[in-house]
XYZ file of C-alpha atoms in Angstrom:
773
model
C 47.758 99.088 21.213
C 49.130 96.005 22.864
C 51.252 93.807 20.680
C 49.722 90.437 19.870
C 51.943 87.544 20.814
C 51.083 85.254 17.921
C 48.956 86.797 15.132
C 47.992 84.231 12.468
C 46.550 84.140 8.993
C 43.455 82.584 10.520
C 42.652 85.974 12.115
C 42.468 87.839 8.803
C 38.849 88.874 9.395
C 39.810 90.649 12.594
C 42.936 92.155 11.037
C 40.864 93.461 8.141
C 38.469 95.212 10.493
C 41.304 96.896 12.368
C 43.285 97.942 9.317
C 40.339 98.997 7.196
C 41.248 96.479 4.477
C 38.333 94.405 3.175
C 38.618 90.828 4.366
C 38.307 89.350 0.878
C 40.983 91.670 -0.532
C 43.292 90.984 2.389
C 42.970 87.237 2.047
C 43.448 87.339 -1.721
C 46.620 89.422 -1.480
C 48.214 87.241 1.181
C 47.125 83.952 -0.427
C 48.257 85.137 -3.850
C 51.642 86.133 -2.477
C 52.185 82.860 -0.639
C 50.990 80.735 -3.546
C 52.631 82.536 -6.439
C 55.917 83.882 -5.098
C 57.960 80.675 -5.640
C 56.631 80.235 -9.205
C 56.513 83.639 -10.882
C 59.019 85.679 -12.830
C 60.932 88.656 -11.450
C 58.292 91.294 -12.296
C 55.377 89.316 -10.883
C 57.299 88.418 -7.736
C 58.046 92.077 -7.092
C 54.407 93.101 -7.662
C 53.065 90.453 -5.286
C 55.737 91.311 -2.732
C 54.929 95.031 -2.776
C 51.192 94.333 -2.343
C 51.803 92.004 0.567
C 54.412 94.362 2.037
C 51.916 97.241 2.050
C 49.419 95.091 3.906
C 51.899 93.947 6.494
C 53.302 97.440 6.974
C 49.852 98.607 8.052
C 49.614 95.459 10.109
C 52.894 96.190 11.817
C 51.688 99.610 12.956
C 48.483 98.277 14.501
C 49.336 94.733 15.483
C 53.077 94.676 15.972
C 53.611 92.043 13.287
C 57.243 91.744 12.215
C 57.789 91.861 8.456
C 60.242 88.917 8.461
C 57.313 86.688 9.417
C 56.003 86.965 5.876
C 59.138 85.310 4.554
C 58.835 82.644 7.245
C 55.341 81.789 6.073
C 56.573 81.542 2.496
C 59.346 79.148 3.549
C 56.836 76.947 5.383
C 54.659 76.876 2.265
C 57.628 75.832 0.126
C 58.462 73.073 2.598
C 54.957 71.630 2.434
C 54.886 71.804 -1.375
C 58.283 70.062 -1.517
C 57.003 67.288 0.765
C 53.860 66.775 -1.345
C 55.930 66.298 -4.494
C 59.190 64.696 -3.299
C 58.333 63.184 0.103
C 59.933 63.877 3.474
C 63.342 62.376 2.778
C 66.353 63.888 1.071
C 68.894 66.586 1.730
C 66.802 69.538 0.516
C 63.864 68.673 2.724
C 66.104 68.291 5.787
C 67.734 71.649 5.132
C 64.388 73.419 4.835
C 63.037 71.606 7.870
C 66.014 72.467 10.102
C 65.819 76.118 9.031
C 62.189 76.320 10.140
C 62.557 74.306 13.345
C 63.790 77.205 15.529
C 60.860 79.403 14.470
C 58.109 77.170 15.840
C 56.279 79.822 17.821
C 56.065 82.204 14.841
C 54.186 79.795 12.585
C 50.379 79.513 12.526
C 48.984 76.519 14.367
C 47.548 75.014 11.200
C 50.974 75.134 9.532
C 52.662 73.641 12.590
C 50.153 70.814 12.599
C 50.760 70.025 8.913
C 54.532 69.914 9.357
C 54.188 67.810 12.501
C 52.184 65.247 10.567
C 54.716 65.150 7.755
C 57.656 64.586 10.039
C 56.017 62.691 12.866
C 57.600 65.290 15.177
C 55.254 65.713 18.143
C 57.273 68.595 19.627
C 56.845 70.568 16.395
C 53.108 70.586 17.010
C 52.978 71.218 20.757
C 50.036 73.186 22.104
C 48.063 72.407 18.976
C 44.322 72.584 19.351
C 42.374 69.408 18.808
C 40.872 69.245 15.295
C 37.301 70.371 14.763
C 34.656 67.782 15.591
C 33.465 65.514 12.791
C 29.871 64.731 12.008
C 29.227 61.071 12.766
C 30.655 58.742 10.175
C 32.548 61.436 8.276
C 36.278 61.763 7.782
C 37.982 64.781 9.296
C 41.399 66.410 9.210
C 42.918 63.579 11.227
C 42.688 61.362 8.154
C 45.563 62.063 5.803
C 44.692 62.771 2.212
C 47.335 62.103 -0.371
C 48.130 64.364 -3.328
C 45.215 62.956 -5.306
C 42.791 64.028 -2.610
C 42.023 60.455 -1.618
C 42.889 58.560 1.502
C 46.407 57.223 1.364
C 49.806 56.826 2.911
C 51.935 59.758 3.960
C 54.760 60.791 1.621
C 57.942 58.973 2.427
C 56.103 56.246 4.306
C 55.838 58.185 7.575
C 53.248 56.878 9.987
C 49.971 58.708 10.526
C 49.364 60.404 13.841
C 45.867 59.667 15.101
C 43.399 62.435 15.810
C 43.039 62.955 19.560
C 39.504 62.194 20.703
C 37.727 62.999 23.924
C 35.993 60.365 26.028
C 32.743 61.017 24.210
C 34.121 59.705 20.896
C 34.497 61.509 17.575
C 31.512 63.716 18.197
C 33.235 65.571 21.060
C 36.320 67.719 21.134
C 39.131 66.988 23.560
C 39.826 69.962 25.835
C 43.474 70.965 25.629
C 45.378 74.156 26.181
C 44.721 76.662 23.434
C 42.014 74.557 21.806
C 39.066 75.914 19.894
C 36.835 74.287 22.491
C 38.179 76.716 25.051
C 37.609 79.866 23.005
C 34.723 78.923 20.714
C 32.014 80.157 23.050
C 33.560 83.609 23.434
C 34.113 84.084 19.696
C 30.765 82.767 18.531
C 28.215 85.443 17.531
C 25.338 86.050 19.906
C 22.306 83.779 19.577
C 18.891 85.436 19.590
C 16.187 83.231 21.058
C 15.940 79.875 19.282
C 17.415 81.217 16.057
C 20.795 80.145 14.810
C 23.491 82.809 15.356
C 24.181 85.193 12.515
C 27.415 86.072 10.767
C 28.497 87.246 7.325
C 27.034 85.656 4.161
C 29.180 82.932 2.622
C 29.525 82.041 -1.051
C 30.970 79.261 -3.170
C 33.718 81.189 -4.981
C 35.303 79.800 -8.135
C 37.966 81.184 -10.445
C 39.585 79.618 -13.512
C 43.357 80.133 -13.666
C 46.097 78.953 -15.983
C 47.382 75.508 -15.094
C 51.004 76.677 -15.136
C 52.708 80.056 -14.895
C 50.757 81.788 -17.650
C 48.172 84.548 -17.329
C 44.675 83.636 -16.195
C 42.246 82.968 -19.073
C 39.768 85.710 -19.870
C 36.067 84.850 -19.461
C 35.422 86.701 -22.727
C 37.794 84.550 -24.773
C 37.636 80.975 -25.970
C 39.848 78.396 -24.283
C 42.558 76.736 -26.346
C 42.351 73.087 -27.344
C 43.968 70.882 -24.643
C 44.690 73.951 -22.508
C 45.530 73.050 -18.916
C 43.649 75.053 -16.305
C 43.457 75.369 -12.549
C 39.983 75.675 -11.022
C 40.332 77.314 -7.598
C 37.418 76.873 -5.192
C 36.702 78.295 -1.759
C 33.738 78.964 0.528
C 33.670 82.263 2.386
C 32.854 85.952 1.927
C 32.207 86.998 -1.655
C 35.498 87.311 -3.527
C 35.910 90.014 -6.165
C 38.114 87.562 -8.079
C 35.356 84.932 -8.246
C 33.984 84.294 -11.726
C 30.649 82.891 -10.532
C 27.818 84.793 -12.150
C 24.871 85.786 -9.958
C 26.146 83.800 -6.970
C 23.692 82.407 -4.427
C 24.554 83.658 -0.949
C 24.273 81.363 2.027
C 22.637 83.845 4.378
C 23.874 85.139 7.691
C 22.380 82.324 9.767
C 25.073 79.959 10.986
C 24.877 76.228 11.669
C 24.752 75.152 15.295
C 27.810 72.970 14.823
C 30.777 72.668 12.514
C 30.006 71.075 9.143
C 31.879 69.052 6.553
C 30.900 69.540 2.912
C 32.043 67.026 0.323
C 32.963 68.226 -3.157
C 32.929 66.579 -6.571
C 34.190 68.175 -9.783
C 33.161 66.109 -12.795
C 33.126 66.355 -16.569
C 32.666 64.178 -19.612
C 34.351 66.882 -21.742
C 37.264 68.255 -19.723
C 39.930 66.049 -18.261
C 39.736 66.363 -14.463
C 42.345 65.671 -11.794
C 42.990 66.664 -8.203
C 46.068 68.685 -7.295
C 49.073 66.377 -7.040
C 47.486 63.662 -9.183
C 49.178 62.940 -12.493
C 46.441 61.356 -14.592
C 43.359 63.128 -15.906
C 40.032 61.373 -15.451
C 36.397 62.423 -15.121
C 36.089 62.937 -11.338
C 38.046 64.829 -8.667
C 36.972 65.011 -5.043
C 37.650 67.177 -2.033
C 36.237 68.399 1.290
C 35.641 71.682 3.057
C 35.321 72.265 6.790
C 32.851 75.039 7.671
C 33.304 76.346 11.208
C 30.167 77.219 13.127
C 31.657 80.571 14.179
C 31.129 82.014 10.696
C 34.724 81.803 9.493
C 35.756 80.876 5.975
C 35.932 77.203 5.069
C 39.212 75.279 4.971
C 40.302 72.005 3.435
C 41.305 69.054 5.668
C 44.889 70.298 5.308
C 43.929 73.727 6.655
C 44.122 75.505 3.278
C 41.604 78.281 2.494
C 41.022 77.030 -1.055
C 41.118 73.850 -3.097
C 42.556 73.482 -6.608
C 41.303 71.092 -9.267
C 43.069 70.850 -12.621
C 41.161 70.720 -15.889
C 42.314 69.935 -19.415
C 40.252 71.299 -22.272
C 39.098 68.813 -24.919
C 40.876 68.456 -28.260
C 37.851 69.005 -30.478
C 36.503 72.549 -30.832
C 33.062 73.295 -29.490
C 31.227 73.692 -26.199
C 32.559 71.971 -23.062
C 30.932 71.572 -19.636
C 32.007 70.661 -16.113
C 30.024 70.404 -12.883
C 30.982 71.432 -9.366
C 28.752 69.893 -6.679
C 28.787 70.239 -2.888
C 27.237 67.509 -0.717
C 26.097 67.275 2.901
C 24.843 63.999 4.365
C 24.882 62.625 0.840
C 22.466 65.276 -0.451
C 23.425 67.844 -3.085
C 23.301 71.245 -1.361
C 24.688 73.471 -4.116
C 25.908 72.896 -7.645
C 27.690 75.091 -10.194
C 28.150 74.569 -13.912
C 31.209 75.623 -15.905
C 30.467 76.048 -19.589
C 33.195 77.110 -21.989
C 33.876 77.570 -25.683
C 36.991 75.678 -26.785
C 39.064 76.254 -29.926
C 36.659 78.668 -31.612
C 37.297 82.203 -32.849
C 34.741 83.924 -30.657
C 33.636 82.638 -27.311
C 34.324 82.609 -23.609
C 33.407 80.784 -20.437
C 31.147 81.302 -17.452
C 30.424 79.663 -14.099
C 26.838 79.730 -12.828
C 25.042 78.436 -9.731
C 22.155 76.419 -11.136
C 21.090 74.451 -8.052
C 20.848 75.329 -4.370
C 18.870 73.354 -1.829
C 18.769 76.231 0.658
C 19.992 79.761 1.262
C 20.953 78.994 4.874
C 23.730 76.863 6.313
C 21.700 76.499 9.495
C 19.066 74.816 7.339
C 21.370 71.946 6.387
C 20.979 70.338 9.805
C 17.358 69.654 8.840
C 18.494 67.240 6.107
C 17.757 63.751 7.451
C 20.911 61.752 8.111
C 20.238 58.733 5.887
C 22.404 56.875 3.356
C 21.935 58.298 -0.118
C 22.975 57.750 -3.689
C 22.868 61.208 -5.241
C 22.256 61.914 -8.916
C 22.689 65.336 -10.533
C 20.964 65.561 -13.911
C 22.869 67.964 -16.149
C 22.222 69.199 -19.694
C 25.616 69.195 -21.410
C 24.156 70.646 -24.589
C 21.198 70.086 -26.868
C 22.413 66.584 -27.708
C 23.561 65.034 -24.418
C 22.835 64.789 -20.695
C 25.485 64.263 -18.047
C 24.674 62.246 -14.924
C 26.813 62.788 -11.825
C 26.555 60.091 -9.168
C 27.885 59.899 -5.662
C 27.105 57.659 -2.702
C 27.949 54.632 -0.619
C 25.829 51.633 -1.547
C 27.355 48.577 0.106
C 29.423 48.753 3.254
C 32.587 50.692 2.531
C 31.943 50.791 -1.204
C 31.915 54.286 -2.612
C 30.298 55.207 -5.915
C 31.580 58.345 -7.643
C 31.062 58.488 -11.386
C 29.793 60.501 -14.299
C 28.475 59.489 -17.700
C 26.917 61.022 -20.793
C 23.601 60.043 -22.368
C 22.169 60.981 -25.746
C 19.118 63.211 -25.373
C 17.414 61.986 -28.537
C 17.775 58.292 -27.691
C 16.636 58.833 -24.119
C 13.669 60.955 -25.187
C 12.556 58.222 -27.599
C 12.732 55.569 -24.882
C 10.891 57.698 -22.309
C 8.299 58.654 -24.916
C 7.761 55.005 -25.820
C 7.345 54.068 -22.151
C 4.828 56.838 -21.537
C 2.922 55.899 -24.681
C 2.558 52.308 -23.461
C 1.425 53.563 -20.039
C -1.310 55.569 -21.729
C -2.366 52.613 -23.866
C -2.439 50.235 -20.888
C -4.063 52.696 -18.465
C -6.407 50.639 -16.249
C -10.009 51.669 -15.679
C -10.617 49.447 -12.652
C -8.556 48.893 -9.541
C -8.895 45.105 -9.424
C -6.867 43.392 -12.178
C -6.759 39.755 -13.195
C -3.568 37.737 -13.315
C -3.632 37.797 -17.123
C -3.918 41.585 -17.203
C -1.070 41.979 -14.704
C 1.029 39.573 -16.764
C 0.303 41.602 -19.899
C 1.243 44.842 -18.127
C 4.556 43.335 -16.992
C 5.311 41.959 -20.466
C 4.694 45.401 -22.004
C 6.254 47.726 -19.410
C 9.169 45.754 -17.898
C 11.159 45.512 -21.192
C 10.758 49.264 -21.728
C 11.784 49.987 -18.141
C 14.815 47.716 -18.545
C 15.774 49.368 -21.832
C 15.735 52.743 -20.090
C 17.738 51.353 -17.176
C 20.290 49.735 -19.484
C 21.179 53.156 -20.855
C 22.168 54.183 -17.312
C 23.747 50.878 -16.263
C 27.372 51.925 -16.675
C 26.770 54.555 -14.002
C 24.359 52.611 -11.784
C 25.872 49.124 -11.397
C 25.421 48.740 -7.650
C 22.046 50.235 -6.806
C 20.096 46.976 -6.781
C 22.136 45.338 -4.017
C 20.568 46.924 -0.938
C 17.217 48.528 -1.828
C 16.229 49.252 1.760
C 19.540 50.814 2.849
C 19.533 54.155 1.020
C 17.544 56.906 -0.667
C 17.941 57.706 -4.338
C 18.440 61.485 -4.190
C 17.933 63.265 -7.533
C 18.919 66.942 -7.870
C 17.487 68.810 -10.845
C 19.424 72.035 -11.628
C 17.645 74.913 -13.310
C 19.755 74.326 -16.441
C 18.333 70.808 -16.790
C 15.094 70.579 -18.731
C 14.526 66.854 -18.611
C 13.970 64.243 -15.943
C 13.679 60.465 -15.776
C 10.611 58.487 -14.674
C 12.734 56.898 -11.939
C 9.900 54.821 -10.457
C 9.401 53.053 -13.779
C 13.019 51.949 -14.256
C 13.278 48.146 -14.251
C 16.602 46.756 -13.039
C 16.309 42.999 -13.704
C 18.182 42.305 -16.982
C 15.965 40.959 -19.790
C 17.512 39.207 -22.787
C 16.103 40.495 -26.083
C 16.018 37.095 -27.804
C 14.300 35.470 -24.830
C 11.723 38.236 -24.843
C 11.041 37.688 -28.539
C 10.682 33.940 -27.995
C 8.577 34.515 -24.839
C 11.084 32.546 -22.764
C 11.271 35.082 -19.923
C 9.861 33.611 -16.718
C 6.991 35.047 -14.734
C 7.639 35.506 -11.026
C 5.832 32.864 -8.916
C 4.168 35.655 -6.932
C 2.253 36.556 -10.111
C 2.138 33.049 -11.615
C 0.345 31.523 -8.603
C -1.965 34.469 -7.927
C -5.598 33.849 -8.762
C -6.957 37.301 -7.957
C -9.102 36.250 -5.015
C -6.833 37.750 -2.360
C -3.961 40.198 -2.161
C -1.006 39.597 -4.457
C 1.440 39.945 -1.538
C 1.777 41.326 1.947
C 2.269 45.126 2.061
C 5.406 46.975 3.136
C 8.037 44.804 1.427
C 11.071 46.080 -0.493
C 12.058 42.712 -1.973
C 10.064 40.018 -3.696
C 9.108 37.283 -1.195
C 10.069 34.668 -3.807
C 13.547 36.132 -4.414
C 15.258 33.746 -1.954
C 13.669 30.696 -3.617
C 13.706 31.683 -7.306
C 16.612 33.592 -8.815
C 15.738 37.159 -9.768
C 19.128 37.959 -11.271
C 17.875 38.046 -14.845
C 15.078 37.173 -17.268
C 12.150 37.240 -14.880
C 9.077 39.485 -14.851
C 8.374 40.684 -11.314
C 6.760 43.884 -9.983
C 9.736 44.347 -7.649
C 11.949 44.989 -10.642
C 10.436 48.493 -10.804
C 12.271 51.045 -8.684
C 9.029 52.595 -7.440
C 8.351 49.496 -5.330
C 11.906 48.950 -4.137
C 13.511 52.295 -3.421
C 12.822 55.505 -1.580
C 13.202 58.250 -4.201
C 13.425 61.991 -3.601
C 13.642 64.470 -6.473
C 14.461 68.082 -5.701
C 14.560 71.384 -7.537
C 16.281 74.512 -6.244
C 14.622 75.993 -3.176
C 15.211 78.740 -0.647
C 15.141 76.392 2.350
C 15.103 72.715 3.281
C 11.500 71.591 3.654
C 11.343 68.311 5.581
C 8.606 69.248 8.043
C 5.488 71.311 7.356
C 4.333 73.027 10.568
C 0.606 72.571 11.075
C -1.313 74.781 13.544
C -4.566 73.594 15.062
C -6.617 75.808 12.744
C -4.772 74.916 9.532
C -6.339 75.058 6.092
C -6.351 72.719 3.099
C -7.250 74.252 -0.257
C -8.798 72.122 -3.019
C -8.802 73.429 -6.584
C -11.258 71.466 -8.692
C -12.909 71.253 -12.071
C -16.627 71.360 -12.782
C -16.279 69.411 -16.021
C -16.971 65.969 -14.580
C -19.139 63.056 -15.589
C -19.454 61.873 -11.974
C -19.703 64.897 -9.691
C -20.994 62.820 -6.796
C -17.731 60.847 -6.704
C -15.733 64.061 -6.317
C -18.139 65.379 -3.669
C -17.745 62.147 -1.689
C -13.972 62.339 -2.087
C -13.870 65.912 -0.731
C -16.165 64.928 2.148
C -13.710 62.157 3.070
C -10.811 64.636 2.990
C -12.740 67.056 5.213
C -13.377 64.246 7.719
C -9.656 63.387 7.689
C -8.807 67.003 8.524
C -11.310 67.042 11.371
C -9.811 63.901 12.861
C -6.359 65.450 12.645
C -7.523 68.717 14.202
C -11.150 69.724 14.917
C -10.349 73.346 14.030
C -8.907 72.495 10.600
C -10.928 73.581 7.556
C -11.052 72.545 3.901
C -11.745 75.347 1.412
C -12.784 74.739 -2.184
C -11.687 76.816 -5.162
C -14.242 76.234 -7.887
C -12.999 79.002 -10.159
C -9.739 80.774 -10.904
C -10.516 83.979 -8.981
C -11.495 82.118 -5.802
C -8.441 79.912 -6.055
C -6.177 82.948 -6.343
C -7.602 84.342 -3.115
C -7.302 81.040 -1.240
C -3.688 80.434 -2.272
C -2.541 83.909 -1.241
C -1.534 83.002 2.335
C 0.412 80.350 4.237
C -1.130 76.888 4.290
C 0.219 73.324 4.567
C -1.737 71.447 1.877
C -2.952 72.251 -1.632
C -4.818 69.658 -3.686
C -5.825 69.962 -7.335
C -8.339 67.534 -8.779
C -8.771 68.650 -12.344
C -8.028 67.932 -15.983
C -4.518 68.191 -17.362
C -5.115 69.804 -20.743
C -2.632 70.158 -23.590
C -2.782 72.067 -26.868
C -1.624 70.808 -30.259
C 2.064 71.570 -30.762
C 2.489 72.811 -27.167
C 4.288 70.526 -24.674
C 2.983 72.415 -21.637
C 0.183 71.139 -19.405
C -2.621 73.458 -18.316
C -4.682 72.623 -15.246
C -8.344 72.759 -16.194
C -10.229 74.207 -13.216
C -13.719 75.598 -12.707
C -15.833 75.748 -15.814
C -13.480 75.814 -18.821
C -10.814 77.888 -17.062
C -7.113 77.002 -17.120
C -4.324 77.605 -14.640
C -0.956 77.685 -16.402
C 2.333 77.702 -14.525
C 3.012 81.256 -15.704
C -0.390 82.341 -14.337
C 0.692 81.367 -10.842
C 4.011 83.176 -11.316
C 1.988 86.268 -12.219
C 0.046 85.932 -8.973
C 3.310 85.766 -7.046
C 4.534 88.947 -8.722
C 1.270 90.762 -7.917
C 1.263 89.614 -4.290
C 4.824 90.855 -3.925
C 4.739 94.154 -5.853
C 1.191 95.360 -5.317
C 0.205 93.857 -1.966
C 3.743 93.687 -0.481
C 3.344 90.237 0.986
C 5.185 87.006 0.629
C 3.096 83.853 0.491
C 4.110 80.413 1.698
C 6.776 81.902 3.921
C 6.591 80.191 7.322
C 4.306 77.361 6.175
C 5.346 75.838 2.855
C 2.697 73.526 1.407
C 2.829 70.125 -0.201
C 0.935 70.321 -3.495
C -0.802 67.225 -4.851
C -1.812 67.664 -8.510
C -4.228 64.899 -9.469
C -4.334 65.632 -13.195
C -3.057 64.085 -16.393
C 0.556 64.955 -17.310
C 0.886 67.345 -14.370
C 4.629 66.861 -13.810
C 5.780 65.463 -17.153
C 8.910 67.381 -18.155
C 10.200 67.785 -21.687
C 13.085 69.837 -23.081
C 10.696 72.213 -24.848
C 9.014 73.269 -21.599
C 9.912 76.816 -20.627
C 8.177 76.783 -17.282
C 6.868 73.786 -15.394
C 4.748 73.545 -12.267
C 7.859 72.500 -10.327
C 9.530 75.773 -11.320
C 6.441 77.808 -10.461
C 5.414 76.204 -7.174
C 8.818 75.158 -5.772
C 11.285 77.497 -7.444
C 8.954 80.520 -7.447
C 6.875 80.148 -4.291
C 9.146 77.816 -2.290
C 6.568 75.078 -1.788
C 7.803 72.041 0.151
C 7.058 69.716 -2.744
C 4.796 68.496 -5.521
C 3.251 65.132 -6.300
C 1.883 64.672 -9.817
C 1.397 62.186 -12.620
C 3.510 61.195 -15.604
C 0.661 60.276 -17.986
C -3.086 60.215 -18.486
C -4.968 58.643 -15.566
C -8.442 57.259 -14.940
C -10.460 59.709 -12.783
C -11.976 57.041 -10.529
C -8.589 55.464 -9.805
C -7.118 58.932 -9.279
C -9.690 59.610 -6.541
C -8.953 56.284 -4.853
C -5.207 56.722 -4.956
C -5.248 60.293 -3.628
C -7.729 59.312 -0.920
C -5.444 56.531 0.277
C -2.388 58.806 0.170
C -4.035 61.486 2.315
C -5.384 58.855 4.695
C -1.784 57.755 5.312
C -0.139 61.198 5.150
C -2.770 63.103 7.145
C -4.401 60.442 9.277
C -1.533 58.069 10.050
C 1.204 60.762 9.998
C 3.378 58.977 7.440
C 6.126 60.635 5.442
C 5.571 61.295 1.743
C 7.706 58.284 0.792
C 5.947 55.977 3.255
C 2.471 57.108 2.228
C 3.159 57.049 -1.501
C 4.811 53.638 -1.452
C 2.091 52.154 0.776
C -0.595 53.453 -1.604
C 1.317 51.876 -4.500
C 1.444 48.562 -2.666
C -2.273 48.697 -1.880
C -2.981 48.939 -5.607
C -0.369 46.285 -6.389
C -2.112 43.935 -3.974
C -4.990 44.074 -6.475
C -2.648 43.382 -9.407
C -2.503 47.041 -10.461
C 0.696 48.959 -11.369
C -1.227 52.257 -11.406
C 0.689 53.778 -8.470
C 3.913 53.972 -10.462
C 2.604 56.905 -12.523
C 2.681 59.231 -9.487
C 5.970 61.090 -9.084
C 7.079 63.039 -5.979
C 9.294 66.132 -6.172
C 10.201 66.627 -2.523
C 12.244 65.142 0.324
C 11.365 61.506 0.951
C 11.006 62.261 4.689
C 8.651 65.226 4.208
C 5.785 65.098 6.707
C 3.315 67.255 8.596
C 4.398 68.393 12.059
C 1.635 69.534 14.343
C -1.553 68.488 16.110
């Protein structure tokens, strides 16, 4: 076999295939040797050396790799670690640098590039390939990241070398000798048709190590109080060392271009710090570059893994931390670390409890819009943790976490929902006095709920039309917020008691004869004239009128477009227990006419009983609509959809249908066409901690529906028909997105002085829409 001129660690996958050593095992042995050799005792050093030596002996036979190169790589690693801690000045650094300088050609390109940046020595990095392309607006490897993981100056004050860019700007790679641009096409797996190319599955691997030189902690044993730990993260083939339980594989489809994933590790229990940072806080950040050729991810510095240090709390008990990966501001996967600390019996585990898709190729479907992302996390039975990330004003970056008491929050949400039920309107047109009363009752409760989140959400009100509020709900979280009903204009308690809070002129001057305001606005038209900073009652204080909000549960794929063929179907599940059947018949006739205008071959099918509905739902379709009662039983928090004549459809009933379709009939429903489900029933999406299975879990998590729209509280049936009719008119007829249609329907009701639209909650992408005829 011909000898390779410059084998590198980056070719470990190929080396593994030729030597018969599993890629993951090969990478672990080499990485472990390089990382641990300078820090371990004599016995450990010898063990690591013998493992690595055995690998490279086999390598030498097949690839012609000289064994001294292993020591050279170790010396380069020591040089980089020395520079990160002590800078690039001093006698020791110069000695190490001069010793490596003659061996330029034997070092991997990534290592040469790192040393070139440290020293500002262009000749040390000759023939380097241009860095991978960056998605627009995102920072790439050309931006130096200091020891804390943030953007900063280079150790020792050395100047930063700029990333070379081609004439097309940051989105294109400059063609240079030896660049990835030159070889990428030959190495990339074959593309079949319009599908993304396929490679090996990739996983988010995580392992908890000792923070110093001690043995790694055992998952079956409790952590010690104030124990320092190293959380090592990587993205690549499944690692046998990973401690992630039941990992979610990102399947073999590859993205069509290189991707950058942002990372946040947060905790309100553990101290958290990035490698090289001295102080523990609550947040550590990082980035991973995922090449489109299917290779393992690397950090901006070219490392195959990223370390975050944790410090266990002092008090004994249960401690939690969250690991979240982001793309285009959206949470794409999240893991939870839960550990027992300072107790006699215990342990720790790492679980994947949220994944937006099982395909990296799918991530390109995520709309590229500014987002503020919120991950709702159950720390334990007593507290929730909120993790926030996003840019909200120019270059401002929001990265924070906070803890909220479950009991206090549940009381506030319960009080708000109780007032909504008590104030539920029975007619669409409201008088000014009724609208004023609704604002006086609901705005203080919405502000009270918002005030509990204020320390984490201080900047969201500045630019309501510039971003999406993106809420990720992991499977371990059993509670959600009525985000649309949060009120973000501060209200002074004493002024409220003395009725000294002003009424917005938009409401004050309205006489009910015409619309309250023009539709389609995100800000109050009186805001420029009358201060809305505090102590004013205005409909625009509610988030449902100001912000685009998307709430997501785990899914198998990103559902932003629902493909609609010319002969598509819409299924309507309905109840027979109605006082006004003619109103429902007219409503369904209007929906059928909407379908016909969209496509003459489209059909609407009605499920008037449970058996018929089961048959109709057992195949792909784009739209499902329930108009029925939302029934509850005493002492049971679950909602049951009342359909047909005294029949109920529980969430677990639908899960049973899925199991039967899969096991007995060997078919998967909602596969290529994933429906939007509109549940026009009381309490259809209200979530409480006691709920074991909700309709979100059944329809989205179980059947992979594109989304659900439902109600928070009891609703008037006549208003429910009007609101749903207007939504479908906009979504079906005018081809609006879910956010556009829902917010426009809310504004149409608000124009009549009615806050009714705020009780409808979407659980889907804000940009979800039908794509077809």
